[in-house]
């Protein structure tokens, strides 16, 4: 069981991020509603051997006319440059995986390896055109629980966070713009260009980017390996952290 971490956010120029540990860098990229605490188990495990960095992606801060998957990938590239890293392992969940893919295609020299889990970029069950007007808390809780195989993973803190975002008109619009950008930015025809070692870790009961999406990534990226985790949904690093971290450790050692 992983304890909830007290993550200290560093702020430096336009970058806000968590930094733990020393060694080869791993950059963790969160999804649309992802919070940095989604990566507690990875931070706790891998900060013993690696420099783990978790930047806040400016999904809610960027002006809407500038907000896109590409803009978020540029932000991550600038973050790597800002920290003067030669390269880093890039791990992304959901939209974060999509950002990692776009970065890898544009700047492969800064990506030591790519780890995708529940990534968009080929197909995802979208948010639709917009959020229905101001949602009830019960609706948000039910929708949040549906992301996981085990609904108990959707803690009150997680549901509160999603509820506060989608009931803030400005933030909700940014979420919709980012989601639309992800759905438009399909990478099917570009996957063959990726030579970076790639690890795909997918929940077998994933509903947002179903297992056939993982198979398509595996087929499209030649230098990739695919692992399915049973009784697991959209965020394996939260729902099955021990198995996830074991697969990831084996990949990083190789």
PDB file of C-alpha atoms in Angstrom:
ATOM      1  CA  UNK A   1       0.000   0.000   0.000  1.00  0.00           C
ATOM      2  CA  UNK A   2       1.405   3.385  -0.979  1.00  0.00           C
ATOM      3  CA  UNK A   3       0.926   6.271   1.417  1.00  0.00           C
ATOM      4  CA  UNK A   4      -0.295   9.598   0.095  1.00  0.00           C
ATOM      5  CA  UNK A   5       2.715  11.805  -0.413  1.00  0.00           C
ATOM      6  CA  UNK A   6       3.086  15.404   0.642  1.00  0.00           C
ATOM      7  CA  UNK A   7       4.278  16.635  -2.748  1.00  0.00           C
ATOM      8  CA  UNK A   8       6.164  19.916  -2.698  1.00  0.00           C
ATOM      9  CA  UNK A   9       5.608  21.979  -5.819  1.00  0.00           C
ATOM     10  CA  UNK A  10       8.587  23.942  -7.127  1.00  0.00           C
ATOM     11  CA  UNK A  11       7.847  27.109  -9.097  1.00  0.00           C
ATOM     12  CA  UNK A  12      10.491  28.442 -11.427  1.00  0.00           C
ATOM     13  CA  UNK A  13       9.600  30.912 -14.177  1.00  0.00           C
ATOM     14  CA  UNK A  14       6.646  29.478 -16.069  1.00  0.00           C
ATOM     15  CA  UNK A  15       7.247  25.948 -14.745  1.00  0.00           C
ATOM     16  CA  UNK A  16       5.603  24.309 -11.740  1.00  0.00           C
ATOM     17  CA  UNK A  17       6.797  20.798 -10.962  1.00  0.00           C
ATOM     18  CA  UNK A  18       7.549  18.140  -8.399  1.00  0.00           C
ATOM     19  CA  UNK A  19      11.132  16.858  -8.232  1.00  0.00           C
ATOM     20  CA  UNK A  20      12.250  13.866  -6.154  1.00  0.00           C
ATOM     21  CA  UNK A  21      15.386  11.731  -6.199  1.00  0.00           C
ATOM     22  CA  UNK A  22      18.587  11.699  -8.224  1.00  0.00           C
ATOM     23  CA  UNK A  23      19.854   9.809 -11.240  1.00  0.00           C
ATOM     24  CA  UNK A  24      18.553   9.324 -14.744  1.00  0.00           C
ATOM     25  CA  UNK A  25      15.492  11.569 -15.208  1.00  0.00           C
ATOM     26  CA  UNK A  26      11.928  10.277 -15.623  1.00  0.00           C
ATOM     27  CA  UNK A  27       9.313  12.869 -16.562  1.00  0.00           C
ATOM     28  CA  UNK A  28       5.699  11.970 -15.701  1.00  0.00           C
ATOM     29  CA  UNK A  29       2.941  13.630 -17.732  1.00  0.00           C
ATOM     30  CA  UNK A  30      -0.599  13.737 -16.334  1.00  0.00           C
ATOM     31  CA  UNK A  31      -3.881  13.649 -18.260  1.00  0.00           C
ATOM     32  CA  UNK A  32      -6.783  16.091 -18.628  1.00  0.00           C
ATOM     33  CA  UNK A  33      -8.019  15.743 -15.055  1.00  0.00           C
ATOM     34  CA  UNK A  34      -4.843  14.183 -13.745  1.00  0.00           C
ATOM     35  CA  UNK A  35      -3.295  15.530 -10.593  1.00  0.00           C
ATOM     36  CA  UNK A  36       0.316  15.047  -9.565  1.00  0.00           C
ATOM     37  CA  UNK A  37      -0.805  12.712  -6.762  1.00  0.00           C
ATOM     38  CA  UNK A  38      -1.856  10.193  -9.452  1.00  0.00           C
ATOM     39  CA  UNK A  39       1.851   9.366  -9.597  1.00  0.00           C
ATOM     40  CA  UNK A  40       2.480   8.881  -5.854  1.00  0.00           C
ATOM     41  CA  UNK A  41       3.456   5.216  -6.221  1.00  0.00           C
ATOM     42  CA  UNK A  42       5.840   5.874  -9.138  1.00  0.00           C
ATOM     43  CA  UNK A  43       7.457   8.801  -7.306  1.00  0.00           C
ATOM     44  CA  UNK A  44       7.916   6.771  -4.107  1.00  0.00           C
ATOM     45  CA  UNK A  45       9.341   3.750  -5.926  1.00  0.00           C
ATOM     46  CA  UNK A  46      11.532   5.322  -8.597  1.00  0.00           C
ATOM     47  CA  UNK A  47      12.882   8.352  -6.718  1.00  0.00           C
ATOM     48  CA  UNK A  48      15.164   5.841  -4.954  1.00  0.00           C
ATOM     49  CA  UNK A  49      17.002   5.225  -8.246  1.00  0.00           C
ATOM     50  CA  UNK A  50      15.998   8.052 -10.609  1.00  0.00           C
ATOM     51  CA  UNK A  51      15.372  11.786 -10.718  1.00  0.00           C
ATOM     52  CA  UNK A  52      11.566  11.870 -10.975  1.00  0.00           C
ATOM     53  CA  UNK A  53      10.036  15.067 -12.389  1.00  0.00           C
ATOM     54  CA  UNK A  54       6.315  15.803 -12.624  1.00  0.00           C
ATOM     55  CA  UNK A  55       5.557  19.081 -14.423  1.00  0.00           C
ATOM     56  CA  UNK A  56       2.124  20.670 -14.199  1.00  0.00           C
ATOM     57  CA  UNK A  57       0.875  20.795 -17.795  1.00  0.00           C
ATOM     58  CA  UNK A  58      -0.673  24.260 -18.398  1.00  0.00           C
ATOM     59  CA  UNK A  59      -4.018  22.843 -19.610  1.00  0.00           C
ATOM     60  CA  UNK A  60      -6.010  25.230 -17.410  1.00  0.00           C
ATOM     61  CA  UNK A  61      -3.634  28.200 -17.768  1.00  0.00           C
ATOM     62  CA  UNK A  62      -2.908  28.526 -21.492  1.00  0.00           C
ATOM     63  CA  UNK A  63      -5.073  30.959 -23.489  1.00  0.00           C
ATOM     64  CA  UNK A  64      -7.653  28.840 -25.346  1.00  0.00           C
ATOM     65  CA  UNK A  65      -6.531  29.984 -28.788  1.00  0.00           C
ATOM     66  CA  UNK A  66      -3.033  28.647 -27.992  1.00  0.00           C
ATOM     67  CA  UNK A  67      -4.097  25.440 -26.239  1.00  0.00           C
ATOM     68  CA  UNK A  68      -3.339  22.215 -28.123  1.00  0.00           C
ATOM     69  CA  UNK A  69      -1.523  18.913 -27.720  1.00  0.00           C
ATOM     70  CA  UNK A  70       1.379  20.434 -29.676  1.00  0.00           C
ATOM     71  CA  UNK A  71       1.545  23.473 -27.356  1.00  0.00           C
ATOM     72  CA  UNK A  72       1.706  21.139 -24.343  1.00  0.00           C
ATOM     73  CA  UNK A  73       4.506  19.129 -26.021  1.00  0.00           C
ATOM     74  CA  UNK A  74       6.432  22.384 -26.609  1.00  0.00           C
ATOM     75  CA  UNK A  75       5.982  23.211 -22.911  1.00  0.00           C
ATOM     76  CA  UNK A  76       7.537  19.841 -21.960  1.00  0.00           C
ATOM     77  CA  UNK A  77      10.413  20.356 -24.420  1.00  0.00           C
ATOM     78  CA  UNK A  78      11.068  23.798 -22.907  1.00  0.00           C
ATOM     79  CA  UNK A  79      10.943  22.219 -19.426  1.00  0.00           C
ATOM     80  CA  UNK A  80      13.623  19.682 -20.459  1.00  0.00           C
ATOM     81  CA  UNK A  81      15.729  22.528 -21.884  1.00  0.00           C
ATOM     82  CA  UNK A  82      15.150  24.666 -18.761  1.00  0.00           C
ATOM     83  CA  UNK A  83      16.472  21.875 -16.513  1.00  0.00           C
ATOM     84  CA  UNK A  84      19.409  21.339 -18.908  1.00  0.00           C
ATOM     85  CA  UNK A  85      18.613  17.642 -19.319  1.00  0.00           C
ATOM     86  CA  UNK A  86      20.197  15.820 -22.234  1.00  0.00           C
ATOM     87  CA  UNK A  87      17.297  13.390 -22.330  1.00  0.00           C
ATOM     88  CA  UNK A  88      14.679  11.761 -20.108  1.00  0.00           C
ATOM     89  CA  UNK A  89      12.355   8.789 -19.948  1.00  0.00           C
ATOM     90  CA  UNK A  90       8.884  10.169 -20.738  1.00  0.00           C
ATOM     91  CA  UNK A  91       5.892   8.486 -19.100  1.00  0.00           C
ATOM     92  CA  UNK A  92       2.399   9.708 -19.938  1.00  0.00           C
ATOM     93  CA  UNK A  93      -1.115   8.700 -18.950  1.00  0.00           C
ATOM     94  CA  UNK A  94      -4.113   9.587 -21.150  1.00  0.00           C
ATOM     95  CA  UNK A  95      -3.536  13.066 -22.684  1.00  0.00           C
ATOM     96  CA  UNK A  96      -0.057  13.017 -21.103  1.00  0.00           C
ATOM     97  CA  UNK A  97       0.811  10.011 -23.268  1.00  0.00           C
ATOM     98  CA  UNK A  98      -0.375  11.887 -26.352  1.00  0.00           C
ATOM     99  CA  UNK A  99       1.874  14.831 -25.393  1.00  0.00           C
ATOM    100  CA  UNK A 100       4.769  12.377 -24.991  1.00  0.00           C
ATOM    101  CA  UNK A 101       4.115  10.920 -28.446  1.00  0.00           C
ATOM    102  CA  UNK A 102       4.084  14.368 -30.100  1.00  0.00           C
ATOM    103  CA  UNK A 103       7.309  15.289 -28.280  1.00  0.00           C
ATOM    104  CA  UNK A 104       8.970  12.005 -29.342  1.00  0.00           C
ATOM    105  CA  UNK A 105       8.022  12.551 -32.982  1.00  0.00           C
ATOM    106  CA  UNK A 106       9.298  16.159 -32.981  1.00  0.00           C
ATOM    107  CA  UNK A 107      12.388  15.836 -30.759  1.00  0.00           C
ATOM    108  CA  UNK A 108      13.385  12.153 -30.480  1.00  0.00           C
ATOM    109  CA  UNK A 109      16.858  13.078 -29.239  1.00  0.00           C
ATOM    110  CA  UNK A 110      15.495  14.217 -25.845  1.00  0.00           C
ATOM    111  CA  UNK A 111      13.418  11.061 -25.225  1.00  0.00           C
ATOM    112  CA  UNK A 112      15.420   8.107 -23.823  1.00  0.00           C
ATOM    113  CA  UNK A 113      12.303   5.950 -23.808  1.00  0.00           C
ATOM    114  CA  UNK A 114       8.545   6.416 -24.019  1.00  0.00           C
ATOM    115  CA  UNK A 115       6.083   4.793 -21.597  1.00  0.00           C
ATOM    116  CA  UNK A 116       2.394   5.051 -22.495  1.00  0.00           C
ATOM    117  CA  UNK A 117      -0.556   4.037 -20.342  1.00  0.00           C
ATOM    118  CA  UNK A 118      -4.147   4.662 -21.430  1.00  0.00           C
ATOM    119  CA  UNK A 119      -2.783   7.138 -23.985  1.00  0.00           C
ATOM    120  CA  UNK A 120      -4.859   9.125 -26.445  1.00  0.00           C
ATOM    121  CA  UNK A 121      -3.480   9.753 -29.928  1.00  0.00           C
ATOM    122  CA  UNK A 122      -5.380   7.089 -31.887  1.00  0.00           C
ATOM    123  CA  UNK A 123      -8.845   6.757 -30.391  1.00  0.00           C
ATOM    124  CA  UNK A 124     -10.543   7.723 -27.165  1.00  0.00           C
ATOM    125  CA  UNK A 125     -14.099   7.876 -25.892  1.00  0.00           C
ATOM    126  CA  UNK A 126     -14.351  11.660 -25.901  1.00  0.00           C
ATOM    127  CA  UNK A 127     -16.052  14.197 -23.707  1.00  0.00           C
ATOM    128  CA  UNK A 128     -18.418  15.082 -26.514  1.00  0.00           C
ATOM    129  CA  UNK A 129     -18.820  18.660 -27.702  1.00  0.00           C
ATOM    130  CA  UNK A 130     -19.057  20.199 -24.238  1.00  0.00           C
ATOM    131  CA  UNK A 131     -19.957  19.504 -20.651  1.00  0.00           C
ATOM    132  CA  UNK A 132     -23.645  19.510 -19.879  1.00  0.00           C
ATOM    133  CA  UNK A 133     -24.412  22.536 -17.738  1.00  0.00           C
ATOM    134  CA  UNK A 134     -23.241  22.575 -14.157  1.00  0.00           C
ATOM    135  CA  UNK A 135     -23.034  18.946 -13.126  1.00  0.00           C
ATOM    136  CA  UNK A 136     -24.316  17.371  -9.933  1.00  0.00           C
ATOM    137  CA  UNK A 137     -21.743  15.898  -7.590  1.00  0.00           C
ATOM    138  CA  UNK A 138     -23.303  12.438  -7.990  1.00  0.00           C
ATOM    139  CA  UNK A 139     -22.895  12.605 -11.771  1.00  0.00           C
ATOM    140  CA  UNK A 140     -19.213  13.543 -11.416  1.00  0.00           C
ATOM    141  CA  UNK A 141     -18.610  10.782  -8.856  1.00  0.00           C
ATOM    142  CA  UNK A 142     -20.241   8.155 -11.092  1.00  0.00           C
ATOM    143  CA  UNK A 143     -18.263   9.339 -14.146  1.00  0.00           C
ATOM    144  CA  UNK A 144     -15.014   9.355 -12.150  1.00  0.00           C
ATOM    145  CA  UNK A 145     -15.634   5.858 -10.793  1.00  0.00           C
ATOM    146  CA  UNK A 146     -16.262   4.572 -14.337  1.00  0.00           C
ATOM    147  CA  UNK A 147     -12.655   5.417 -15.247  1.00  0.00           C
ATOM    148  CA  UNK A 148     -11.445   2.579 -12.990  1.00  0.00           C
ATOM    149  CA  UNK A 149     -12.186  -1.136 -12.747  1.00  0.00           C
ATOM    150  CA  UNK A 150     -12.387  -0.708  -8.965  1.00  0.00           C
ATOM    151  CA  UNK A 151     -14.623   2.346  -8.306  1.00  0.00           C
ATOM    152  CA  UNK A 152     -13.045   2.843  -4.862  1.00  0.00           C
ATOM    153  CA  UNK A 153      -9.921   4.213  -6.564  1.00  0.00           C
ATOM    154  CA  UNK A 154     -11.989   7.351  -7.274  1.00  0.00           C
ATOM    155  CA  UNK A 155     -11.381   8.885  -3.854  1.00  0.00           C
ATOM    156  CA  UNK A 156     -13.313  11.873  -2.534  1.00  0.00           C
ATOM    157  CA  UNK A 157     -10.266  14.093  -3.207  1.00  0.00           C
ATOM    158  CA  UNK A 158     -10.160  12.948  -6.832  1.00  0.00           C
ATOM    159  CA  UNK A 159     -13.909  13.525  -7.339  1.00  0.00           C
ATOM    160  CA  UNK A 160     -13.733  16.923  -5.587  1.00  0.00           C
ATOM    161  CA  UNK A 161     -10.930  17.968  -7.941  1.00  0.00           C
ATOM    162  CA  UNK A 162     -12.870  16.992 -11.102  1.00  0.00           C
ATOM    163  CA  UNK A 163     -16.056  18.596  -9.734  1.00  0.00           C
ATOM    164  CA  UNK A 164     -14.318  21.916  -9.031  1.00  0.00           C
ATOM    165  CA  UNK A 165     -12.768  22.021 -12.515  1.00  0.00           C
ATOM    166  CA  UNK A 166     -15.905  21.288 -14.525  1.00  0.00           C
ATOM    167  CA  UNK A 167     -17.998  23.702 -12.469  1.00  0.00           C
ATOM    168  CA  UNK A 168     -15.568  26.540 -13.184  1.00  0.00           C
ATOM    169  CA  UNK A 169     -16.690  27.855 -16.594  1.00  0.00           C
ATOM    170  CA  UNK A 170     -13.225  29.014 -17.715  1.00  0.00           C
ATOM    171  CA  UNK A 171     -11.446  25.825 -16.664  1.00  0.00           C
ATOM    172  CA  UNK A 172     -14.177  23.623 -18.158  1.00  0.00           C
ATOM    173  CA  UNK A 173     -13.825  25.378 -21.534  1.00  0.00           C
ATOM    174  CA  UNK A 174     -10.063  24.779 -21.482  1.00  0.00           C
ATOM    175  CA  UNK A 175     -10.660  21.087 -20.764  1.00  0.00           C
ATOM    176  CA  UNK A 176     -13.037  20.860 -23.745  1.00  0.00           C
ATOM    177  CA  UNK A 177     -10.546  22.660 -26.043  1.00  0.00           C
ATOM    178  CA  UNK A 178      -7.707  20.329 -24.957  1.00  0.00           C
ATOM    179  CA  UNK A 179      -9.916  17.245 -25.431  1.00  0.00           C
ATOM    180  CA  UNK A 180     -10.951  18.390 -28.929  1.00  0.00           C
ATOM    181  CA  UNK A 181      -7.312  18.994 -29.861  1.00  0.00           C
ATOM    182  CA  UNK A 182      -6.467  15.451 -28.744  1.00  0.00           C
ATOM    183  CA  UNK A 183      -9.293  13.962 -30.810  1.00  0.00           C
ATOM    184  CA  UNK A 184      -8.273  15.932 -33.912  1.00  0.00           C
ATOM    185  CA  UNK A 185      -4.557  15.178 -33.564  1.00  0.00           C
ATOM    186  CA  UNK A 186      -4.572  11.537 -34.702  1.00  0.00           C
ATOM    187  CA  UNK A 187      -1.111   9.981 -34.975  1.00  0.00           C
ATOM    188  CA  UNK A 188      -1.940   6.760 -36.824  1.00  0.00           C
ATOM    189  CA  UNK A 189       0.076   7.711 -39.924  1.00  0.00           C
ATOM    190  CA  UNK A 190       3.117   8.837 -37.907  1.00  0.00           C
ATOM    191  CA  UNK A 191       3.666   5.977 -35.468  1.00  0.00           C
ATOM    192  CA  UNK A 192       6.021   4.174 -37.873  1.00  0.00           C
ATOM    193  CA  UNK A 193       8.479   7.090 -37.508  1.00  0.00           C
ATOM    194  CA  UNK A 194       9.037   6.328 -33.812  1.00  0.00           C
ATOM    195  CA  UNK A 195      12.230   4.330 -33.170  1.00  0.00           C
ATOM    196  CA  UNK A 196      12.429   5.182 -29.468  1.00  0.00           C
ATOM    197  CA  UNK A 197      12.112   2.156 -27.127  1.00  0.00           C
ATOM    198  CA  UNK A 198       8.440   2.218 -26.096  1.00  0.00           C
ATOM    199  CA  UNK A 199       6.565   0.465 -23.297  1.00  0.00           C
ATOM    200  CA  UNK A 200       2.758   0.175 -23.390  1.00  0.00           C
ATOM    201  CA  UNK A 201       1.003  -0.675 -20.096  1.00  0.00           C
ATOM    202  CA  UNK A 202      -2.775  -0.995 -20.425  1.00  0.00           C
ATOM    203  CA  UNK A 203      -5.670  -1.958 -18.215  1.00  0.00           C
ATOM    204  CA  UNK A 204      -7.518  -4.959 -19.610  1.00  0.00           C
ATOM    205  CA  UNK A 205     -10.859  -3.332 -18.634  1.00  0.00           C
ATOM    206  CA  UNK A 206      -9.889   0.099 -19.957  1.00  0.00           C
ATOM    207  CA  UNK A 207     -12.955   1.881 -21.392  1.00  0.00           C
ATOM    208  CA  UNK A 208     -11.639   5.308 -22.479  1.00  0.00           C
ATOM    209  CA  UNK A 209      -8.818   4.042 -24.709  1.00  0.00           C
ATOM    210  CA  UNK A 210      -9.876   0.368 -24.980  1.00  0.00           C
ATOM    211  CA  UNK A 211      -7.391  -2.525 -25.365  1.00  0.00           C
ATOM    212  CA  UNK A 212      -7.611  -2.420 -29.188  1.00  0.00           C
ATOM    213  CA  UNK A 213      -5.962   1.033 -28.959  1.00  0.00           C
ATOM    214  CA  UNK A 214      -2.977  -0.489 -27.151  1.00  0.00           C
ATOM    215  CA  UNK A 215      -2.762  -3.197 -29.845  1.00  0.00           C
ATOM    216  CA  UNK A 216      -2.774  -0.494 -32.545  1.00  0.00           C
ATOM    217  CA  UNK A 217       0.044   1.431 -30.812  1.00  0.00           C
ATOM    218  CA  UNK A 218       2.009  -1.824 -30.492  1.00  0.00           C
ATOM    219  CA  UNK A 219       1.517  -2.589 -34.178  1.00  0.00           C
ATOM    220  CA  UNK A 220       2.415   0.955 -35.263  1.00  0.00           C
ATOM    221  CA  UNK A 221       5.525   1.458 -33.085  1.00  0.00           C
ATOM    222  CA  UNK A 222       8.070  -1.145 -34.142  1.00  0.00           C
ATOM    223  CA  UNK A 223      10.307  -0.960 -31.062  1.00  0.00           C
ATOM    224  CA  UNK A 224       7.478  -1.421 -28.535  1.00  0.00           C
ATOM    225  CA  UNK A 225       6.377  -3.954 -25.939  1.00  0.00           C
ATOM    226  CA  UNK A 226       2.822  -4.306 -24.631  1.00  0.00           C
ATOM    227  CA  UNK A 227       1.642  -5.463 -21.195  1.00  0.00           C
ATOM    228  CA  UNK A 228      -1.998  -5.810 -20.147  1.00  0.00           C
ATOM    229  CA  UNK A 229      -2.998  -5.711 -16.474  1.00  0.00           C
ATOM    230  CA  UNK A 230      -6.164  -7.555 -15.452  1.00  0.00           C
ATOM    231  CA  UNK A 231      -8.956  -5.994 -13.379  1.00  0.00           C
ATOM    232  CA  UNK A 232      -7.645  -2.564 -14.288  1.00  0.00           C
ATOM    233  CA  UNK A 233      -9.008   0.536 -16.039  1.00  0.00           C
ATOM    234  CA  UNK A 234      -7.637   3.815 -17.428  1.00  0.00           C
ATOM    235  CA  UNK A 235      -4.919   4.563 -14.849  1.00  0.00           C
ATOM    236  CA  UNK A 236      -2.927   1.373 -14.093  1.00  0.00           C
ATOM    237  CA  UNK A 237      -0.296   3.274 -12.083  1.00  0.00           C
ATOM    238  CA  UNK A 238      -3.056   4.197  -9.592  1.00  0.00           C
ATOM    239  CA  UNK A 239      -5.147   1.036  -9.691  1.00  0.00           C
ATOM    240  CA  UNK A 240      -2.415  -1.632  -9.852  1.00  0.00           C
ATOM    241  CA  UNK A 241       0.711   0.225  -8.695  1.00  0.00           C
ATOM    242  CA  UNK A 242       2.780  -2.806  -7.631  1.00  0.00           C
ATOM    243  CA  UNK A 243       2.341  -4.625 -10.964  1.00  0.00           C
ATOM    244  CA  UNK A 244       2.754  -1.388 -12.937  1.00  0.00           C
ATOM    245  CA  UNK A 245       5.996  -0.473 -11.165  1.00  0.00           C
ATOM    246  CA  UNK A 246       7.374  -3.996 -11.595  1.00  0.00           C
ATOM    247  CA  UNK A 247       6.809  -3.856 -15.378  1.00  0.00           C
ATOM    248  CA  UNK A 248       8.268  -0.354 -15.543  1.00  0.00           C
ATOM    249  CA  UNK A 249      11.360  -1.289 -13.478  1.00  0.00           C
ATOM    250  CA  UNK A 250      12.086  -4.265 -15.732  1.00  0.00           C
ATOM    251  CA  UNK A 251      11.787  -2.029 -18.832  1.00  0.00           C
ATOM    252  CA  UNK A 252      14.069   0.674 -17.413  1.00  0.00           C
ATOM    253  CA  UNK A 253      16.690  -1.919 -16.424  1.00  0.00           C
ATOM    254  CA  UNK A 254      16.665  -3.284 -19.982  1.00  0.00           C
TER     255      UNK A 254
END
